[in-house]
Short mmCIF file of C-alpha atoms in Angstrom, two decimals:
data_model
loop_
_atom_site.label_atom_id
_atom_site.label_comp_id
_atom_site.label_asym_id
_atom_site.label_seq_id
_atom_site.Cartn_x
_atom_site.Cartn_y
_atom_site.Cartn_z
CA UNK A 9 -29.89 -13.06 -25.42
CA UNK A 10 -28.50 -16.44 -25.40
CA UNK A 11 -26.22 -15.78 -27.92
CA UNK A 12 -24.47 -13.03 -25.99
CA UNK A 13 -21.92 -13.19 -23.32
CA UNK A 14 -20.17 -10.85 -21.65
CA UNK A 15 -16.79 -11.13 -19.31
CA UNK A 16 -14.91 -9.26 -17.01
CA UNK A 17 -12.16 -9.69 -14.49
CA UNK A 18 -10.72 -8.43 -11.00
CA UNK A 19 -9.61 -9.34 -7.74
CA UNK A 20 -11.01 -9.05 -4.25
CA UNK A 21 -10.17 -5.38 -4.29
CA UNK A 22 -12.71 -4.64 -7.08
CA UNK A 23 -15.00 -7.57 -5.89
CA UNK A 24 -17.89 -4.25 -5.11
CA UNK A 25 -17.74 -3.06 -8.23
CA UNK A 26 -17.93 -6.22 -9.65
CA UNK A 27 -20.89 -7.14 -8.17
CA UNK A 28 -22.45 -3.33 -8.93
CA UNK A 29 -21.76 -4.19 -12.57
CA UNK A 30 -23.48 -7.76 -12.37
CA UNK A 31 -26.44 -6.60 -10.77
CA UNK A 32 -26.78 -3.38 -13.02
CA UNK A 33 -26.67 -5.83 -15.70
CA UNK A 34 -28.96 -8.52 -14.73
CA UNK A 35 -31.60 -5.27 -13.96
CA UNK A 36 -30.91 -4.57 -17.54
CA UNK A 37 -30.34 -7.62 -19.71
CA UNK A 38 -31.95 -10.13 -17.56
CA UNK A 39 -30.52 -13.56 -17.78
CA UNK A 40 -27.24 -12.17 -19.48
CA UNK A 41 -24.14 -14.66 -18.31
CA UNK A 42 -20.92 -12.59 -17.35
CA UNK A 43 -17.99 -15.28 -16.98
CA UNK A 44 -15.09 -13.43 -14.30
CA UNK A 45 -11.79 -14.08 -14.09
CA UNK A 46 -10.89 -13.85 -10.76
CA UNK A 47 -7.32 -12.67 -10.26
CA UNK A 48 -7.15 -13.82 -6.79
CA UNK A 49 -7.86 -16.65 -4.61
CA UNK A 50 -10.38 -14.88 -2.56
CA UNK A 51 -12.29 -13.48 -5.43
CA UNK A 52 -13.10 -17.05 -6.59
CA UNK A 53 -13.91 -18.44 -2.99
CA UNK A 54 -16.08 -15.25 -2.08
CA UNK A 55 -17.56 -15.68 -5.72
CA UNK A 56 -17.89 -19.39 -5.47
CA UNK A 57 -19.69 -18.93 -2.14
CA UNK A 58 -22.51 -16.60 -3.03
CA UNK A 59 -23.23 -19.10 -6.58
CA UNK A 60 -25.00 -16.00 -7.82
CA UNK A 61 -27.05 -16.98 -10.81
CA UNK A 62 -25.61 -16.09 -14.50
CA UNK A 63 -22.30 -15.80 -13.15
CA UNK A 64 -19.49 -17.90 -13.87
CA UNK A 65 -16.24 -17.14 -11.95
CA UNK A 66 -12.80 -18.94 -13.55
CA UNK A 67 -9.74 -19.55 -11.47
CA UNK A 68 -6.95 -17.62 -12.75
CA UNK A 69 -4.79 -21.14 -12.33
CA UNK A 70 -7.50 -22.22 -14.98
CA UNK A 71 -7.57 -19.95 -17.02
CA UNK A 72 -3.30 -20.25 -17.24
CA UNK A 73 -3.31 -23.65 -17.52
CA UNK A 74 -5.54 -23.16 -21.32
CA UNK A 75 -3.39 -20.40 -22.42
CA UNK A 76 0.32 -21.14 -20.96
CA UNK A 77 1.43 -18.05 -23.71
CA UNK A 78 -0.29 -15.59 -21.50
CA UNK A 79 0.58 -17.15 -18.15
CA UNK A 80 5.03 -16.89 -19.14
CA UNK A 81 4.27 -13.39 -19.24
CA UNK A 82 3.47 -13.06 -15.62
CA UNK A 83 7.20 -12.82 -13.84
CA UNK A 84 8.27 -10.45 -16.76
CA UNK A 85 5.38 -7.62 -15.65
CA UNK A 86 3.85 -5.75 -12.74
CA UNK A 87 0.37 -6.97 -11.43
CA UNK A 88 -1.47 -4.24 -13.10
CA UNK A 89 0.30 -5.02 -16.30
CA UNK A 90 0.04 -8.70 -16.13
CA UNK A 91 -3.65 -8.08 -15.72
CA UNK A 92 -4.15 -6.11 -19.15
CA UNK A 93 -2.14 -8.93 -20.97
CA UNK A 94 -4.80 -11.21 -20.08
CA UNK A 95 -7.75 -9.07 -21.35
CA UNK A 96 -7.84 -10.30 -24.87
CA UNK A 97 -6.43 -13.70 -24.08
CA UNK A 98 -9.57 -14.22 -21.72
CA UNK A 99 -11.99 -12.96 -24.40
CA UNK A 100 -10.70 -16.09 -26.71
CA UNK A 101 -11.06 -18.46 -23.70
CA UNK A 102 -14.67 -17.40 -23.14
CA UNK A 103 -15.20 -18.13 -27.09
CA UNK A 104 -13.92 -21.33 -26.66
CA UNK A 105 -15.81 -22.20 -23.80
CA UNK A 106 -19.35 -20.95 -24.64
CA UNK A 107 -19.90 -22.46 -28.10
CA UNK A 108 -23.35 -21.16 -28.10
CA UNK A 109 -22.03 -17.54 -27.52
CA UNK A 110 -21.99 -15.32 -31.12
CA UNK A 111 -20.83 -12.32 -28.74
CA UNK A 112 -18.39 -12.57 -26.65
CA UNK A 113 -18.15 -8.97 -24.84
CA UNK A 114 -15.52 -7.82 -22.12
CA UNK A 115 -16.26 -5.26 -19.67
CA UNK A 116 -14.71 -3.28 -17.49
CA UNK A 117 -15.59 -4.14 -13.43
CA UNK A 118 -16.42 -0.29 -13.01
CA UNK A 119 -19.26 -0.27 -15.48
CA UNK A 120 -22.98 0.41 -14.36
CA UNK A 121 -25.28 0.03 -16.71
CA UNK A 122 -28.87 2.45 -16.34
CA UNK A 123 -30.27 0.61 -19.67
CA UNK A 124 -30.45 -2.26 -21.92
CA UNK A 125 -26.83 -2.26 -24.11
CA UNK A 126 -29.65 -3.37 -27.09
CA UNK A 127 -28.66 -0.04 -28.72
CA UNK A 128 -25.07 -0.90 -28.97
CA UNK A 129 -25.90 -4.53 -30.87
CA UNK A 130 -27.87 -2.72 -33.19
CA UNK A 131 -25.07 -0.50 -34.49
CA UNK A 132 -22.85 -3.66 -34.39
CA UNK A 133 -25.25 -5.77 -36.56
CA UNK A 134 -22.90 -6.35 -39.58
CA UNK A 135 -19.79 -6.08 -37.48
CA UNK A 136 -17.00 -8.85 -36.54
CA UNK A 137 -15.85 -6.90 -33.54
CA UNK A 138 -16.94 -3.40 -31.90
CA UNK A 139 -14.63 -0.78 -30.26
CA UNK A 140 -15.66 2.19 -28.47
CA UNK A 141 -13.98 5.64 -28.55
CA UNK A 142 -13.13 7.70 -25.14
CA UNK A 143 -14.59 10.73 -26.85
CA UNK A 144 -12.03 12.90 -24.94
CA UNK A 145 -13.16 16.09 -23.99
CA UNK A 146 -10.97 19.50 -25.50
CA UNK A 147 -9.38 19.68 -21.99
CA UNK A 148 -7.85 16.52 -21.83
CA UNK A 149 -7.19 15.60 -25.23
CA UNK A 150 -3.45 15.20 -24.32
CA UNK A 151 -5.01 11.85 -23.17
CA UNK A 152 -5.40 10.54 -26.75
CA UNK A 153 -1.61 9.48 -26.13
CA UNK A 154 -3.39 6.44 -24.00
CA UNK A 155 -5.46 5.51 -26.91
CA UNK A 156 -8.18 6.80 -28.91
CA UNK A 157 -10.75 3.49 -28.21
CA UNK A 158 -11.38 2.49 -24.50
CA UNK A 159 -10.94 -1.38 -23.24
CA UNK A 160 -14.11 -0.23 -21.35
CA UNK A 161 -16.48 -2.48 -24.55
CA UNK A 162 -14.82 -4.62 -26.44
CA UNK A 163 -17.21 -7.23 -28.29
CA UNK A 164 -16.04 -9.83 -30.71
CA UNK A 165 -18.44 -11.81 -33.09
CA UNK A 166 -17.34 -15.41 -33.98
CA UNK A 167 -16.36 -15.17 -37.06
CA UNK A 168 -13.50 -15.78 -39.10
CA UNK A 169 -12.50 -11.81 -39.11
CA UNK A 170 -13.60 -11.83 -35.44
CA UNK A 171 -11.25 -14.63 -34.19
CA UNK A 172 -8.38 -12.73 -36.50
CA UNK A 173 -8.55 -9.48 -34.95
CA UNK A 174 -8.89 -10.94 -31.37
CA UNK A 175 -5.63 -13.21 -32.45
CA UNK A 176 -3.63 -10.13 -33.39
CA UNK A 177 -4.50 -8.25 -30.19
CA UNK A 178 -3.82 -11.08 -28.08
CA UNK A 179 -0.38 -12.02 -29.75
CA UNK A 180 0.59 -7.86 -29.06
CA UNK A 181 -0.39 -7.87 -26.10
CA UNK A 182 1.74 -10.87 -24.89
CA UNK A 183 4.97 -9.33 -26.83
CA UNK A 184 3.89 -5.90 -24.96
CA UNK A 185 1.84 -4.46 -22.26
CA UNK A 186 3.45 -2.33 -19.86
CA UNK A 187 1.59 0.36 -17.71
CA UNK A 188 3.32 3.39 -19.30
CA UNK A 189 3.47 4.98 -23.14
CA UNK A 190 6.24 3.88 -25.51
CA UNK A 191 5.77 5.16 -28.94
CA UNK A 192 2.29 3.71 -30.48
CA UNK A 193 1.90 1.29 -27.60
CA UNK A 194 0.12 1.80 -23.74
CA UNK A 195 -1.02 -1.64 -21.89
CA UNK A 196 -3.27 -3.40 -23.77
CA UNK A 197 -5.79 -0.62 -24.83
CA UNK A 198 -3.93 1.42 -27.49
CA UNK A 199 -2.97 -1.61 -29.42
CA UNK A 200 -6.87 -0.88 -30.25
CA UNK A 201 -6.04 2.21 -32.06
CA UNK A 202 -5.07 -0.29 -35.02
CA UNK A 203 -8.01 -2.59 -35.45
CA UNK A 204 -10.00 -0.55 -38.26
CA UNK A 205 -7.06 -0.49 -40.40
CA UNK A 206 -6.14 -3.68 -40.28
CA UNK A 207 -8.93 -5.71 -40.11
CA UNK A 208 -12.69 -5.36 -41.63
CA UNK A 209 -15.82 -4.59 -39.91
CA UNK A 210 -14.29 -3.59 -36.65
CA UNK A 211 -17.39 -0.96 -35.95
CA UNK A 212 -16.54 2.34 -33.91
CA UNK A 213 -19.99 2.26 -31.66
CA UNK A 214 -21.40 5.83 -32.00
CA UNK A 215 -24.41 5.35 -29.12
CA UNK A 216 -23.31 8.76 -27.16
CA UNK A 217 -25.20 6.92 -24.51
CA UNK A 218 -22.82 3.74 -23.95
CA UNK A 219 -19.40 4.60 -21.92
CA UNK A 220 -20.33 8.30 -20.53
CA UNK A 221 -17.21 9.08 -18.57
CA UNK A 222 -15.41 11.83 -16.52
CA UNK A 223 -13.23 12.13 -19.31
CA UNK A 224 -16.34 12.90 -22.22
CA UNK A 225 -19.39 14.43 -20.41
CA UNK A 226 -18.26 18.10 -20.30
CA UNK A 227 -18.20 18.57 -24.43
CA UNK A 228 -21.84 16.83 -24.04
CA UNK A 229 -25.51 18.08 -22.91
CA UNK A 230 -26.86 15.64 -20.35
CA UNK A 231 -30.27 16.25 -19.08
CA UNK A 232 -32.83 14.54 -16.88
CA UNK A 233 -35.92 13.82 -19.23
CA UNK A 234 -39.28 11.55 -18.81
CA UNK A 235 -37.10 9.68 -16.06
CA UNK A 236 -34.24 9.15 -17.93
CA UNK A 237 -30.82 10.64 -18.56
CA UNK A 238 -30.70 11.43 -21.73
CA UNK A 239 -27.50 12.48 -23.87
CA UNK A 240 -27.46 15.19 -26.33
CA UNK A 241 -31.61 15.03 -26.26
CA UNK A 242 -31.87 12.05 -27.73
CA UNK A 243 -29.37 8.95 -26.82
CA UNK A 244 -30.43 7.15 -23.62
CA UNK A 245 -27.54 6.86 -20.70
CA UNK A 246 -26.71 2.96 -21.10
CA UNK A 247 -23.64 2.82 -19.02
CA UNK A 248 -21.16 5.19 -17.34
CA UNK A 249 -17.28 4.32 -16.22
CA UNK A 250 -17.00 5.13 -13.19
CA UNK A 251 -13.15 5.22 -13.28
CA UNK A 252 -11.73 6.21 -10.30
CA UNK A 253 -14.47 6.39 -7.71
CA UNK A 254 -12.58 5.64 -3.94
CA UNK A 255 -14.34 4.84 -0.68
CA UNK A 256 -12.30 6.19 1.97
CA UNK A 257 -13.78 6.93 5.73
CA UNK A 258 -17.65 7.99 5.53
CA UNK A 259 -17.44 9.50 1.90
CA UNK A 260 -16.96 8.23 -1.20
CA UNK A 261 -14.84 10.33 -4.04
CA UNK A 262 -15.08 10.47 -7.75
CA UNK A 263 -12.28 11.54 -10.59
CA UNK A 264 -13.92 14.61 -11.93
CA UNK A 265 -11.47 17.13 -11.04
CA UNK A 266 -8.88 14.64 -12.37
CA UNK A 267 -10.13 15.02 -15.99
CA UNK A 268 -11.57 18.92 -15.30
CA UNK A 269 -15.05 17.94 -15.38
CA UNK A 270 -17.54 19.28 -13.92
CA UNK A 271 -20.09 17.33 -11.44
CA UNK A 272 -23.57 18.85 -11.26
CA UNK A 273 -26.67 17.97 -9.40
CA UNK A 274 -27.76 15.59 -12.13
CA UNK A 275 -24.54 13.57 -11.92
CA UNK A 276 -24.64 13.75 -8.13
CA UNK A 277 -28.80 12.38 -7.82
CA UNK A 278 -29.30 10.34 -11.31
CA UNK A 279 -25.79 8.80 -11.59
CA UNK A 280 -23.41 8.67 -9.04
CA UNK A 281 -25.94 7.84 -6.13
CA UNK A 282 -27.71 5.21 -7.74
CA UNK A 283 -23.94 3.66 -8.25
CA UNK A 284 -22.83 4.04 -4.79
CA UNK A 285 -25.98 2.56 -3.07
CA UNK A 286 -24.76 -0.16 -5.13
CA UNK A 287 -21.16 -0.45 -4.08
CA UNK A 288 -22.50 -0.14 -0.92
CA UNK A 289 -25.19 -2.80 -0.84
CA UNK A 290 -22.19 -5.15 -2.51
CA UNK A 291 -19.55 -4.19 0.39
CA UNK A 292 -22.57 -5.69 2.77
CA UNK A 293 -23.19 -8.64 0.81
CA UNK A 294 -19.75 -9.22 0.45
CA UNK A 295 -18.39 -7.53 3.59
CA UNK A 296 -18.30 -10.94 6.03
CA UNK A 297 -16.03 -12.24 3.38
CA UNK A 298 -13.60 -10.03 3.42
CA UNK A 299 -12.78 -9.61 7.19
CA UNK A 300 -9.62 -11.27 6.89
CA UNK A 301 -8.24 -11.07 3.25
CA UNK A 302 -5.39 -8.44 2.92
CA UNK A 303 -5.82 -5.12 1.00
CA UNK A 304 -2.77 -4.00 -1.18
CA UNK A 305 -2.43 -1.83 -4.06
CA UNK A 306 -1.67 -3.82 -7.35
CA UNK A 307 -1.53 -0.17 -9.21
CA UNK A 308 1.68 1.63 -8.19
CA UNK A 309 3.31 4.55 -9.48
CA UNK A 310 6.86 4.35 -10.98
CA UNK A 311 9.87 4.85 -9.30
CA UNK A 312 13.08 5.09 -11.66
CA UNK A 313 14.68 8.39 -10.42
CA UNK A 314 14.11 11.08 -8.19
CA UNK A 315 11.94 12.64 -10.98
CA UNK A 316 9.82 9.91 -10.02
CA UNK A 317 9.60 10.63 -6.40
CA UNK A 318 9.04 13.94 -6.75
CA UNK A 319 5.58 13.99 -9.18
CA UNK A 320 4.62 10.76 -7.17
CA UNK A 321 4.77 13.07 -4.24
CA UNK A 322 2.92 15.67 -6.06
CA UNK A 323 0.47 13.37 -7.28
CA UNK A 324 -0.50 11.86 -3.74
CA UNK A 325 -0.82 16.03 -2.65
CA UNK A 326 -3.05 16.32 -5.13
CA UNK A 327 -4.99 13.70 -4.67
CA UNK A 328 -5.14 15.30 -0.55
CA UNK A 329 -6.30 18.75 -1.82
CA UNK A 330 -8.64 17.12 -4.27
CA UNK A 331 -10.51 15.11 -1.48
CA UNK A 332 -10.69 18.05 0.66
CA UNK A 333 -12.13 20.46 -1.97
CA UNK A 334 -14.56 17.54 -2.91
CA UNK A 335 -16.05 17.12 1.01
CA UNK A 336 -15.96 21.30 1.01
CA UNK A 337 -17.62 21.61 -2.15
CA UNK A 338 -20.07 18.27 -1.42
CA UNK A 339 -18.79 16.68 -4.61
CA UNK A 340 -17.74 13.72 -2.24
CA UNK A 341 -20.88 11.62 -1.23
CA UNK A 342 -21.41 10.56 1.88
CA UNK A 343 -21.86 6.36 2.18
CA UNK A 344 -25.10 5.38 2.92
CA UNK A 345 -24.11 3.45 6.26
CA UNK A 346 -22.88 6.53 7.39
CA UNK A 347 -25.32 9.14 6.57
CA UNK A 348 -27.99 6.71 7.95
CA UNK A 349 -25.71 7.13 11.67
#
């Protein structure tokens, strides 16, 4: 395991599901070392201050000051955008900086891992880097304009064709990454869609098990077997993206009507409660921190026209209705704190 290492980054405002994704994978992969990059002051002092074992967290300053590249990019791009710009970038840093490391891995902050990834390294065994697919279900395939791999995984061996491939990405994504679709191109993930024809052993991971999402799950049979969720009746639930989950008032909401998927008992009890106790037992250990820090949203839609304020509008509706058919319907789950009241 010492040869692995996996990284991640995000601010104070995904500090919860940061920690959720440590823990999940310390449970898992005991020992494993995640590096974060922590995109805020806060993070890093909150980070700092717990000195949670395995975990390294960087100061973005840091992390700038190695890679000055990346760091011009900043007053040129939204906070979102400027943030996916830095995801390959800080995969090379971590290379450099753990020489011992033959796997350097990035994940997501909203992964939440229910097994050991071991499956995953197995199918990447002869590979310089691995890629994962969204597996997008027949109702949202539109969504293959984002990009047919998911940033969710992305592990790079070092290696000569590992380094190259990493290179390439990083060097696109600091000519573009913007937070919308413009021809081949979206942020930093569809720059992805590229890798196996341009570079050798870049592996597509196969393990129907690793990444289970809103946007996959419905095409697939999940089932609850000898204490396990298993996928298709044989491949073991690794880790699910839990994209979108929101903790507003006393309940907490996922993304599933989003991506027209639906969310039966076995999503509710196996996965999404054992995730949310976590997110919750993070916002107390993490809570006393965070009393004064300011909340803002660094994800905001576009406005160029009064197109834009109109399907903004729309969108924010939706997202109303949605919440309100999801506490009707019980799809919303109630947070622990607040069902123990």
């Amino acid at each position: 395991m010492a040869k692995r290492v996996y990284c991640t980054y995000f601010d104070h405002h995904y500090l919860t599901r940061g920690l959720a994704l440590y823990h999940s994978l310390q449970q898992h992969e005991p020992g494993a070392r995640l590096w974060v990059l922590c995109m805020s002051e806060a993070c890093h002092r909150i980070l700092t201050a717990l000195d949670l074992p395995h975990l390294r967290p960087v100061r973005l300053r840091d992390f700038e000051t190695a890679d000055a590249e990346v760091a011009a990019t900043r007053s040129t791009r939204s906070m979102i955008e400027y943030y996916f710009t830095c995801s390959p970038a800080w995969k090379l840093y971590v290379l450099n900086n753990a020489p011992d490391a033959e796997w350097v891995t990035y994940l997501d902050s909203d992964l939440f891992f229910f097994a050991s990834p071991e499956p995953v390294y197995a199918e990447m065994k002869n590979a310089s880097f691995g890629i994962i697919p969204h597996h997008f279900t027949r109702r949202v395939a539109y969504r293959r304009r984002f990009g047919i791999y998911n940033v969710g995984w992305v592990s790079v061996r070092r290696c000569d064709e590992g380094i190259a491939a990493l290179g390439w990405w990083r060097e696109r994504c600091i000519e573009w990454c913007h937070d919308f679709v413009e021809g081949d191109r979206f942020a930093d993930q569809r720059y992805l869609d590229r890798l196996p024809g341009l570079f050798p052993n870049v592996h597509v991971i196969e393990h129907l098990g690793a990444n289970l999402a809103p946007w996959n799950f419905a095409d697939l049979r999940v089932e609850w077997r000898d204490d396990t969720v298993l996928v298709e009746g044989r491949y073991k639930l690794l880790f699910f993206h839990f994209h979108g989950v929101k903790h507003v008032g006393r309940y907490y909401f996922n993304s599933h009507r989003v991506f027209h998927a639906p969310f039966p008992e076995l999503m509710r009890l196996r996965i999404y409660q054992p995730y949310i106790a976590a997110l919750a037992a993070a916002e107390c250990e993490v809570g006393p921190y965070l009393e004064d820090v300011p909340v803002k949203t660094i994800r905001k839609w576009a406005i160029g026209s009064p197109v834009d304020h109109v399907f903004n509008l729309f969108r924010r509706t939706r997202a109303l209705a949605f919440q309100g058919l999801d506490i009707l319907t019980r799809r919303a789950i109630v947070a622990p704190s607040s069902s123990a009241r």
